[in-house]
mmCIF file of N, CA and C in Angstrom:
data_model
loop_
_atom_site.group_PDB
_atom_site.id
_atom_site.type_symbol
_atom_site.label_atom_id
_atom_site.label_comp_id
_atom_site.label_asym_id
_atom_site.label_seq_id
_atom_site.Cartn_x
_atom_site.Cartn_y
_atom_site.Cartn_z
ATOM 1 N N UNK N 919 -23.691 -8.666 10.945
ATOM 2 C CA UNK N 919 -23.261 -8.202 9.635
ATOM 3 C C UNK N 919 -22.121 -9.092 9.155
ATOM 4 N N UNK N 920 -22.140 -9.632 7.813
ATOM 5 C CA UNK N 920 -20.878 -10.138 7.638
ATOM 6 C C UNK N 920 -20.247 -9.687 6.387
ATOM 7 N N UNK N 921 -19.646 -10.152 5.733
ATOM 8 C CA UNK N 921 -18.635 -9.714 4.698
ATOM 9 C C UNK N 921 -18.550 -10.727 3.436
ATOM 10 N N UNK N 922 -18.387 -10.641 2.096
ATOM 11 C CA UNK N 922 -18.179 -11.738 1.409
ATOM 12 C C UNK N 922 -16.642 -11.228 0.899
ATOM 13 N N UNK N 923 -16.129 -12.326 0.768
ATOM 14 C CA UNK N 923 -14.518 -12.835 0.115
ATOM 15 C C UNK N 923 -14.381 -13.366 -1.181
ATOM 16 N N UNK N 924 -14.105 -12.891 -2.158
ATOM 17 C CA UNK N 924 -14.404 -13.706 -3.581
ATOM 18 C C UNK N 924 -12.943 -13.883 -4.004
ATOM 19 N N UNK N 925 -12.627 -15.365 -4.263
ATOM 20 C CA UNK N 925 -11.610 -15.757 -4.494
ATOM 21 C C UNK N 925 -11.325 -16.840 -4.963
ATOM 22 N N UNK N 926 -10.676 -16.771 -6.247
ATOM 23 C CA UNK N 926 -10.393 -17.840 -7.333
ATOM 24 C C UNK N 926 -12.528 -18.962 -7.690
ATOM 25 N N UNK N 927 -13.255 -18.176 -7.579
ATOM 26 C CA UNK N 927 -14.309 -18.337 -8.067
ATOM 27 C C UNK N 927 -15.043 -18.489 -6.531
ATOM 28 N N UNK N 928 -14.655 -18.896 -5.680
ATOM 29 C CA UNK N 928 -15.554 -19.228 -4.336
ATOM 30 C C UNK N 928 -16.098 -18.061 -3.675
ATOM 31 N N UNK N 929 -16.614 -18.171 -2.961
ATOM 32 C CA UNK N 929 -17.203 -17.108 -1.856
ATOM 33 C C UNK N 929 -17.358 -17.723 -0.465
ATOM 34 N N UNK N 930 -16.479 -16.829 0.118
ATOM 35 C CA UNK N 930 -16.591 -16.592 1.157
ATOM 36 C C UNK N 930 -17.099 -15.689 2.284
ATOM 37 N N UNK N 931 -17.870 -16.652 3.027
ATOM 38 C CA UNK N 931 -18.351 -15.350 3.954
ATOM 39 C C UNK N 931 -17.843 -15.806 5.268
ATOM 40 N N UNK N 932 -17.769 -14.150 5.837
ATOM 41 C CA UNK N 932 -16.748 -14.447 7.225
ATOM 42 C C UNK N 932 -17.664 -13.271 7.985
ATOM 43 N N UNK N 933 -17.438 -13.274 9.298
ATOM 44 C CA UNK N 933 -18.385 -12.203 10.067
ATOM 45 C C UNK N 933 -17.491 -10.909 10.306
ATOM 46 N N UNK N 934 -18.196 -9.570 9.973
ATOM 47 C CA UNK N 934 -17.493 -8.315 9.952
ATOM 48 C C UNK N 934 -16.749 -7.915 11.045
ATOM 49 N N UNK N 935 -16.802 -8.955 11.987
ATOM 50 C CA UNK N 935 -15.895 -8.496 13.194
ATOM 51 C C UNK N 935 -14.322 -9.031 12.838
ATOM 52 N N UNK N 936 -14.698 -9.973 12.015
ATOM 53 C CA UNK N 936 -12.946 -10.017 11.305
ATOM 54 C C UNK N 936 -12.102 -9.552 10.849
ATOM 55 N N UNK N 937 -12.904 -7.926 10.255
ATOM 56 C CA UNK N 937 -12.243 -7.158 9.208
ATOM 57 C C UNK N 937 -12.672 -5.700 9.746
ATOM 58 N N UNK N 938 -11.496 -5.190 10.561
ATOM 59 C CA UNK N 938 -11.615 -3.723 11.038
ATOM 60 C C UNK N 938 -10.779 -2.910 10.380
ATOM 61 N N UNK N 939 -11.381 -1.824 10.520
ATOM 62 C CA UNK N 939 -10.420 -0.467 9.834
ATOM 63 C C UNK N 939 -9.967 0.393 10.862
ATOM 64 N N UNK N 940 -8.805 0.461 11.394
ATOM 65 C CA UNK N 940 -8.353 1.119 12.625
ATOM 66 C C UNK N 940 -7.556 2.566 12.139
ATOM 67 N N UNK N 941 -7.950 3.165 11.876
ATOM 68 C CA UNK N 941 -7.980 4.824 11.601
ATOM 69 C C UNK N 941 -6.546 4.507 10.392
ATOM 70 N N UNK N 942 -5.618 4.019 10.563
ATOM 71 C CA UNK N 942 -4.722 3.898 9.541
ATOM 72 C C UNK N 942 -4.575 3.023 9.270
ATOM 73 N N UNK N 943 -4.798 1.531 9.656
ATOM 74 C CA UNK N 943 -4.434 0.195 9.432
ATOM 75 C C UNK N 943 -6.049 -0.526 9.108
ATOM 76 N N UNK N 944 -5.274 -1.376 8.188
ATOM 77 C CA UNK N 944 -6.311 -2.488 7.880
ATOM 78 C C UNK N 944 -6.108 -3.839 9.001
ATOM 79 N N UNK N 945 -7.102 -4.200 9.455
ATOM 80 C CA UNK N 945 -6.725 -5.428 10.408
ATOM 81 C C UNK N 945 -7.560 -6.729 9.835
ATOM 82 N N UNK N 946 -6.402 -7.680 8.683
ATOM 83 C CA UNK N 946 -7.359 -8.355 8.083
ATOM 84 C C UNK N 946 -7.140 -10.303 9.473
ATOM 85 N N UNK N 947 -7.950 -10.818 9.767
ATOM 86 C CA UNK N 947 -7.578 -11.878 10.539
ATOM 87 C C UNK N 947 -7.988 -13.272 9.869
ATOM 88 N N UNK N 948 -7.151 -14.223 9.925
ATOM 89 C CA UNK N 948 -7.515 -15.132 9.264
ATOM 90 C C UNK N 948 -7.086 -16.289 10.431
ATOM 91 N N UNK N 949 -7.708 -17.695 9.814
ATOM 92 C CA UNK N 949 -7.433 -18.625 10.969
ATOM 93 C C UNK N 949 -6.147 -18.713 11.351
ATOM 94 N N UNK N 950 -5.044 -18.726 10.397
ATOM 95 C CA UNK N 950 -3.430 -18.925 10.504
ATOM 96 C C UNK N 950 -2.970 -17.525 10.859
ATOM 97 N N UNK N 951 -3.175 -16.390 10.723
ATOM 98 C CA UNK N 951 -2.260 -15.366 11.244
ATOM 99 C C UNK N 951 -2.915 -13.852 11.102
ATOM 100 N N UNK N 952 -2.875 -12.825 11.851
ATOM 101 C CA UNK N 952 -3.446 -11.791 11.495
ATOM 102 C C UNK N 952 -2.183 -10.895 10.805
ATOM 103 N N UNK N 953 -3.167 -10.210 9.918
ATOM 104 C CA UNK N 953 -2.086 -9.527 8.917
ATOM 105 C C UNK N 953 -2.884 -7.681 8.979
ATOM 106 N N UNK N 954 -1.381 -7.280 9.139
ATOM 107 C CA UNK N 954 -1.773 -5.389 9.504
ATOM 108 C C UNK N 954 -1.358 -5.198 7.396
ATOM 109 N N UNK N 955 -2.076 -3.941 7.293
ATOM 110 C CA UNK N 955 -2.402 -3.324 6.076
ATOM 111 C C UNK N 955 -2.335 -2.028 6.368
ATOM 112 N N UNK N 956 -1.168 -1.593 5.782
ATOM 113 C CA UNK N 956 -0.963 0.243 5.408
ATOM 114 C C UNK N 956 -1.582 0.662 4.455
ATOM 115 N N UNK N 957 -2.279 1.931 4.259
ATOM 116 C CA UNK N 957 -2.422 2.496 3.132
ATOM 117 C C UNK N 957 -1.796 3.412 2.948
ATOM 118 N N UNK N 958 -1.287 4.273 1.964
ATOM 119 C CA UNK N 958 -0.494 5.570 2.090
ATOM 120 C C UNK N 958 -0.251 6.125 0.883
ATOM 121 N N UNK N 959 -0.186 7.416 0.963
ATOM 122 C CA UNK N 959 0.166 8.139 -0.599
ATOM 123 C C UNK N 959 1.254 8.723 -0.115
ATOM 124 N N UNK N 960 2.380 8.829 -1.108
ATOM 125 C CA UNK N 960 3.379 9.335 -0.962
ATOM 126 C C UNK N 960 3.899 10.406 -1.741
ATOM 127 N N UNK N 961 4.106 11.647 -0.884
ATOM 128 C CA UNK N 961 4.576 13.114 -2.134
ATOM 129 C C UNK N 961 5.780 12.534 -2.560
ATOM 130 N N UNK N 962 6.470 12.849 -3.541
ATOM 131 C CA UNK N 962 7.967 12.787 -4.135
ATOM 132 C C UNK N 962 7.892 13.358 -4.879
ATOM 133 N N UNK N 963 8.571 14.981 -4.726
ATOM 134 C CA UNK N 963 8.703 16.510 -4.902
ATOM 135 C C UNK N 963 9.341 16.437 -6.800
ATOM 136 N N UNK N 964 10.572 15.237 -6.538
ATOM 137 C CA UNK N 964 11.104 14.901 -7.642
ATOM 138 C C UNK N 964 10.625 14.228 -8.465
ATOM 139 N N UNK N 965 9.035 14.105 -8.832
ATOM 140 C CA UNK N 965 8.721 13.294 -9.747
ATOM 141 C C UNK N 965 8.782 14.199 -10.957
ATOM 142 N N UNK N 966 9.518 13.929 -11.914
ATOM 143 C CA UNK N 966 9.374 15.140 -13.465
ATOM 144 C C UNK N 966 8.680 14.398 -14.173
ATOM 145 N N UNK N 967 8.551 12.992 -14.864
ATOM 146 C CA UNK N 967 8.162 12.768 -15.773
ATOM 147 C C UNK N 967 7.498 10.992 -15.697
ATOM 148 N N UNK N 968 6.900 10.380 -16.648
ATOM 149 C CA UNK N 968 6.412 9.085 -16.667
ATOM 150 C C UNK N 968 7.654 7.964 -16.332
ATOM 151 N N UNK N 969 8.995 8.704 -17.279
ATOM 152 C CA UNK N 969 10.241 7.447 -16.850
ATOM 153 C C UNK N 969 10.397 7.862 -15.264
ATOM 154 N N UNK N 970 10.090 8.311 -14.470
ATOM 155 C CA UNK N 970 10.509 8.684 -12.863
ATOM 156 C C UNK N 970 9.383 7.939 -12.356
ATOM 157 N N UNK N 971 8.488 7.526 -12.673
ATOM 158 C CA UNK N 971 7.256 6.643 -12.200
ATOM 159 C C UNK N 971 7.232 5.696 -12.544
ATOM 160 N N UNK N 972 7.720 5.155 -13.480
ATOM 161 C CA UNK N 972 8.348 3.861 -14.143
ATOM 162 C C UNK N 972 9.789 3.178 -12.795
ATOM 163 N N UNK N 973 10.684 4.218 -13.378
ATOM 164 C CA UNK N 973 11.753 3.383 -11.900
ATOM 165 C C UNK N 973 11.139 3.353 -10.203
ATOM 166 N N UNK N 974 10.104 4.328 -10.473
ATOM 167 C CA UNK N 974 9.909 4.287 -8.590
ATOM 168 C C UNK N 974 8.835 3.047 -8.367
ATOM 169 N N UNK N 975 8.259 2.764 -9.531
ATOM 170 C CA UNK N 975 7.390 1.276 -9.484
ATOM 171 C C UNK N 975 8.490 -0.272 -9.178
ATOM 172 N N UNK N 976 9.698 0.850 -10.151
ATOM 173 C CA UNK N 976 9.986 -1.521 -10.441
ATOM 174 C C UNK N 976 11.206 -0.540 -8.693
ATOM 175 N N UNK N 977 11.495 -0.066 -8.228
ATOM 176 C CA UNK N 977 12.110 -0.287 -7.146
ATOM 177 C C UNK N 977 11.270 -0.711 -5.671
ATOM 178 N N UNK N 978 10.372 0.036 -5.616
ATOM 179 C CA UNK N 978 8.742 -0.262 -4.551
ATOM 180 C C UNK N 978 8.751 -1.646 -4.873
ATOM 181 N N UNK N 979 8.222 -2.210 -5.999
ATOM 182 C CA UNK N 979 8.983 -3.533 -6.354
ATOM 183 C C UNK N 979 9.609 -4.754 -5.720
ATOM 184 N N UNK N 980 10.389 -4.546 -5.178
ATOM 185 C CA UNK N 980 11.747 -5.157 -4.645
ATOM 186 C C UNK N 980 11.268 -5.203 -3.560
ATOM 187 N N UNK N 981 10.656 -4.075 -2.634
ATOM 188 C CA UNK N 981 10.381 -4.137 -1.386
ATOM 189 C C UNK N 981 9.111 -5.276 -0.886
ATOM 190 N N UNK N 982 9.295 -6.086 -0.217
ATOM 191 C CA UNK N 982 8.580 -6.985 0.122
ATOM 192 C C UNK N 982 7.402 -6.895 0.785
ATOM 193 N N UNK N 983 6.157 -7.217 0.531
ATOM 194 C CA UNK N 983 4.501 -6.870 0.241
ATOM 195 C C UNK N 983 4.524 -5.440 -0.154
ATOM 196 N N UNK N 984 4.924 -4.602 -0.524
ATOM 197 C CA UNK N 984 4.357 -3.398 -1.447
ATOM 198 C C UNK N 984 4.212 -3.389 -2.701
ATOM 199 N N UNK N 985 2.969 -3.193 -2.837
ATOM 200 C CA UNK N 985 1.904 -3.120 -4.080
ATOM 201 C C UNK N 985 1.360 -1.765 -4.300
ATOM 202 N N UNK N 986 2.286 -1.364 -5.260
ATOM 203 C CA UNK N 986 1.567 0.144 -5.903
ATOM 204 C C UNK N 986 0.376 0.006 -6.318
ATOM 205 N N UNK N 987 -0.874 1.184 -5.917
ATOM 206 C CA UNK N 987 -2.106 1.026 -6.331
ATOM 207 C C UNK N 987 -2.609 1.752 -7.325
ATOM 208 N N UNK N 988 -1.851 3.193 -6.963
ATOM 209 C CA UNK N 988 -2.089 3.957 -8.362
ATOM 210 C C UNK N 988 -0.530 5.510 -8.022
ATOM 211 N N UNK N 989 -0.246 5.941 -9.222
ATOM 212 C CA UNK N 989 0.684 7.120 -9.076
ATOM 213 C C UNK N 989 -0.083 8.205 -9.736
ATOM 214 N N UNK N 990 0.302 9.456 -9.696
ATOM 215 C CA UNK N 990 -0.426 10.790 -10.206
ATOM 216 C C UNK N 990 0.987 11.387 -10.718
ATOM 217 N N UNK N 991 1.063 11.453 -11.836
ATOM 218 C CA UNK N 991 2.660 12.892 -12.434
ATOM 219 C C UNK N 991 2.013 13.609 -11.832
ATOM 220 N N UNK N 992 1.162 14.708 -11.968
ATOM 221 C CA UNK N 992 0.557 16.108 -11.689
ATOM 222 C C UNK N 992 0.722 16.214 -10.189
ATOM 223 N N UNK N 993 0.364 15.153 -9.611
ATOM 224 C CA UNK N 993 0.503 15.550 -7.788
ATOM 225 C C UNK N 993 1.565 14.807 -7.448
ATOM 226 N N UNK N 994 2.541 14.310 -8.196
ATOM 227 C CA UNK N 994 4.242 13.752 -8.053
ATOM 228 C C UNK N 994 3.797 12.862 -6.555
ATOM 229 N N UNK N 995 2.718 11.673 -6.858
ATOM 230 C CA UNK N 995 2.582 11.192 -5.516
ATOM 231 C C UNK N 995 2.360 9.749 -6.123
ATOM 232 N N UNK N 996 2.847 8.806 -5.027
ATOM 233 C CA UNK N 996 2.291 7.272 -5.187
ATOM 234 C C UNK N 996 1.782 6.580 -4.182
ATOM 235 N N UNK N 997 0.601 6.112 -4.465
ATOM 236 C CA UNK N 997 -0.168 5.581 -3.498
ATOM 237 C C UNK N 997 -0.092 4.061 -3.217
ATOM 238 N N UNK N 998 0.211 3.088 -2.228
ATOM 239 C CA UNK N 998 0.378 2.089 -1.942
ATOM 240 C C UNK N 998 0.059 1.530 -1.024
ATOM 241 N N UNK N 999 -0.138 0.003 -0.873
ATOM 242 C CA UNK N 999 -0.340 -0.522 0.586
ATOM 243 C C UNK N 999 0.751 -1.691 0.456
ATOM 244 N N UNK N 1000 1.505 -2.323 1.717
ATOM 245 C CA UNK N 1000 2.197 -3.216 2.193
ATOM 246 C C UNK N 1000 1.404 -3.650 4.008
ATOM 247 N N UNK N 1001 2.148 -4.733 3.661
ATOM 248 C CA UNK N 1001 1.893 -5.546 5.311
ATOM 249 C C UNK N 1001 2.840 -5.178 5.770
ATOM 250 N N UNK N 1002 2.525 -4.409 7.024
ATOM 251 C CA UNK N 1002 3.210 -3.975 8.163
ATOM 252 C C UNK N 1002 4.069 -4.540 8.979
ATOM 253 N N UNK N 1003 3.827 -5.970 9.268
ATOM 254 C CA UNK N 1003 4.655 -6.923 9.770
ATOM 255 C C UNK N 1003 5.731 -7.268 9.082
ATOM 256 N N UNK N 1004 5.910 -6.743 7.539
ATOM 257 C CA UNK N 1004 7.254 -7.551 7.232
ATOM 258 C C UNK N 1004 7.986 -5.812 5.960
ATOM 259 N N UNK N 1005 7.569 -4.830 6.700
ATOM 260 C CA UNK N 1005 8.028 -3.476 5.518
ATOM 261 C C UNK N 1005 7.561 -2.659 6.248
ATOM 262 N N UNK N 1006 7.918 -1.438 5.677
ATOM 263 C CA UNK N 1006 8.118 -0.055 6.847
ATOM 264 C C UNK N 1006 8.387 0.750 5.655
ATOM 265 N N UNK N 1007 7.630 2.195 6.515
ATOM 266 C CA UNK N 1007 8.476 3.441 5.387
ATOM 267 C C UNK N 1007 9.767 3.119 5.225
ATOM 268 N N UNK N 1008 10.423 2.883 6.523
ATOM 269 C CA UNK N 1008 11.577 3.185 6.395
ATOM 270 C C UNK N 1008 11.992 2.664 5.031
ATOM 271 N N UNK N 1009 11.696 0.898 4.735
ATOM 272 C CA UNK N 1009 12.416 0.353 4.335
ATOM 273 C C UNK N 1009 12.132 0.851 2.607
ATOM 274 N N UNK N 1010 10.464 1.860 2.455
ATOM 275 C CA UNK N 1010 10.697 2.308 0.995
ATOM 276 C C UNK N 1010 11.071 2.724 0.638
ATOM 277 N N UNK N 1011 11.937 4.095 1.750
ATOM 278 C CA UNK N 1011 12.393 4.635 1.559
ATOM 279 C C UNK N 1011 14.088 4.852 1.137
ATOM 280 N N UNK N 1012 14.304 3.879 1.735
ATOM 281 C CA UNK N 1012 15.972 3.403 1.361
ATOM 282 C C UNK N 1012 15.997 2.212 0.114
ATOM 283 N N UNK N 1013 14.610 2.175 -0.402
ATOM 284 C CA UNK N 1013 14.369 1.938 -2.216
ATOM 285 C C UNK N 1013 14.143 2.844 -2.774
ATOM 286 N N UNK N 1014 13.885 4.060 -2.575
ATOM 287 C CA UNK N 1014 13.504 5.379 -3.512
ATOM 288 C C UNK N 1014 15.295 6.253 -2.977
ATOM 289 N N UNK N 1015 15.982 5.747 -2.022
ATOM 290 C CA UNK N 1015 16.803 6.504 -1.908
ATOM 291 C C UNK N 1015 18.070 6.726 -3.450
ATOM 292 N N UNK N 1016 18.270 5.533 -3.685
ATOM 293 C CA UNK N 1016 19.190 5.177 -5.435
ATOM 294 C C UNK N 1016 18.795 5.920 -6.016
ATOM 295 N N UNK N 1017 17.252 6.466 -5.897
ATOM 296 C CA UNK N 1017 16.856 7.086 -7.119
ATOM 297 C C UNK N 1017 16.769 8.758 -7.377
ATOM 298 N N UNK N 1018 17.177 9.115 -5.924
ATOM 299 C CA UNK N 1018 17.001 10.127 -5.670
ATOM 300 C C UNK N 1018 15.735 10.949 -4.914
ATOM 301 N N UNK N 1019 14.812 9.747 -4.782
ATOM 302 C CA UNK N 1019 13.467 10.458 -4.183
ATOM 303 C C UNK N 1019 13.548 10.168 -3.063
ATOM 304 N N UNK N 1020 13.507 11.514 -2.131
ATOM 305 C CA UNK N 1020 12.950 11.545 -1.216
ATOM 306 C C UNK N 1020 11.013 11.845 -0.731
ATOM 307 N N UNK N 1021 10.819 11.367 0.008
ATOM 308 C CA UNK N 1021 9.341 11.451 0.552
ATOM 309 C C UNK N 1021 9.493 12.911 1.387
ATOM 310 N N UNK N 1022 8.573 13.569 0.753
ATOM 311 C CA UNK N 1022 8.209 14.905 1.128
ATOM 312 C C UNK N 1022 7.462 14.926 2.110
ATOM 313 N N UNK N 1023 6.496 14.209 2.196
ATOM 314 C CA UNK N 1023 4.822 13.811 3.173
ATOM 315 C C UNK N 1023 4.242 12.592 2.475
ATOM 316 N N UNK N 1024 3.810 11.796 3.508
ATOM 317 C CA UNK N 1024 3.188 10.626 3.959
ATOM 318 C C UNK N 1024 2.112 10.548 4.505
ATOM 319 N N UNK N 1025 0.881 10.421 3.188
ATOM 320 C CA UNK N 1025 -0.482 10.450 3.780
ATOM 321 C C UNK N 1025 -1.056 8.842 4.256
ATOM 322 N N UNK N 1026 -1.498 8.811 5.473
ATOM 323 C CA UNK N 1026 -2.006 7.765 5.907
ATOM 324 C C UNK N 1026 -3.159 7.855 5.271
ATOM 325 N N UNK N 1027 -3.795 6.793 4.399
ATOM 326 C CA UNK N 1027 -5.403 7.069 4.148
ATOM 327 C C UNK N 1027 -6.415 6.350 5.116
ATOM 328 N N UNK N 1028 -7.654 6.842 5.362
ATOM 329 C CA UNK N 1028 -8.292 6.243 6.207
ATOM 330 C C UNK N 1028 -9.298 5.312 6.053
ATOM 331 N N UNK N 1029 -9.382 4.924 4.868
ATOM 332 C CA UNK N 1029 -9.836 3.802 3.882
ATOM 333 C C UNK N 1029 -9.272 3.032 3.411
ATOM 334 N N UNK N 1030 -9.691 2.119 2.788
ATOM 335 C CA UNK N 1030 -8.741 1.148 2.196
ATOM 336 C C UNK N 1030 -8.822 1.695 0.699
ATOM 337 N N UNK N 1031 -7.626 1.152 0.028
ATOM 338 C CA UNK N 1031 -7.314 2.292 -1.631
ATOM 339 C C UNK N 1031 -8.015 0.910 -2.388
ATOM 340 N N UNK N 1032 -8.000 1.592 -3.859
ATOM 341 C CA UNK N 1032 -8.771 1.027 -4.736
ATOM 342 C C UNK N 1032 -7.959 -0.481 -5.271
ATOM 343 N N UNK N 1033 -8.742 -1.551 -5.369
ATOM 344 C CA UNK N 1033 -7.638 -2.543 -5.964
ATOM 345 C C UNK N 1033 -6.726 -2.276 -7.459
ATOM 346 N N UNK N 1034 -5.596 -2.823 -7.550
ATOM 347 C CA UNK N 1034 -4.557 -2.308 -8.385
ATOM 348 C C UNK N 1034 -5.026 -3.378 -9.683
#
């Protein structure tokens, strides 16, 4: 079984043993380095309004490989993935700390999330 890669017009195909899904992590491997992939939705109890999803984007932001994928007002949650090797809850969390949000619960997803 293999996989195709579409990128900047090319295609690539690589064999599916390159690209595992390990119950919470993405394990993507490439010739130069293997790279781990979080997925995760995040409660934040304090979300009231669109400007509170606005600052918790441009601060996530700052944090190095995290890429917001999508946020919900109604379920006050944001869903994201970063590379594991170089970011940590911890470290989103002491970017949502300025703002006042704390992380309520931290869903690991067991898929990979939708592209942003």
């Amino acid at each position: 079984m293999s996989n195709v890669l579409l990128t900047s017009g090319l295609a690539v195909l690589f064999p599916a043993s390159s690209v595992r899904i390990c119950s919470e992590r993405m394990l993507t491997t490439t010739r130069e380095q293997t790279v781990m992939h979080e997925y995760v939705t995040l409660t934040l109890p304090k979300i009231g309004c669109q400007g509170c999803i606005k600052k918790i984007v441009s601060a996530l932001d700052t944090v190095p490989t995290v890429e917001v994928v999508e946020t919900s007002l109604p379920a006050k949650s944001v869903s994201l993935r970063y590379e594991s090797s170089k970011t940590s809850i911890a470290h989103i969390e002491s970017a949502l700390q300025p703002l006042g949000h704390v992380i309520e619960r931290c869903e690991v997803q067991q898929k990979e999330l939708p592209p942003a």
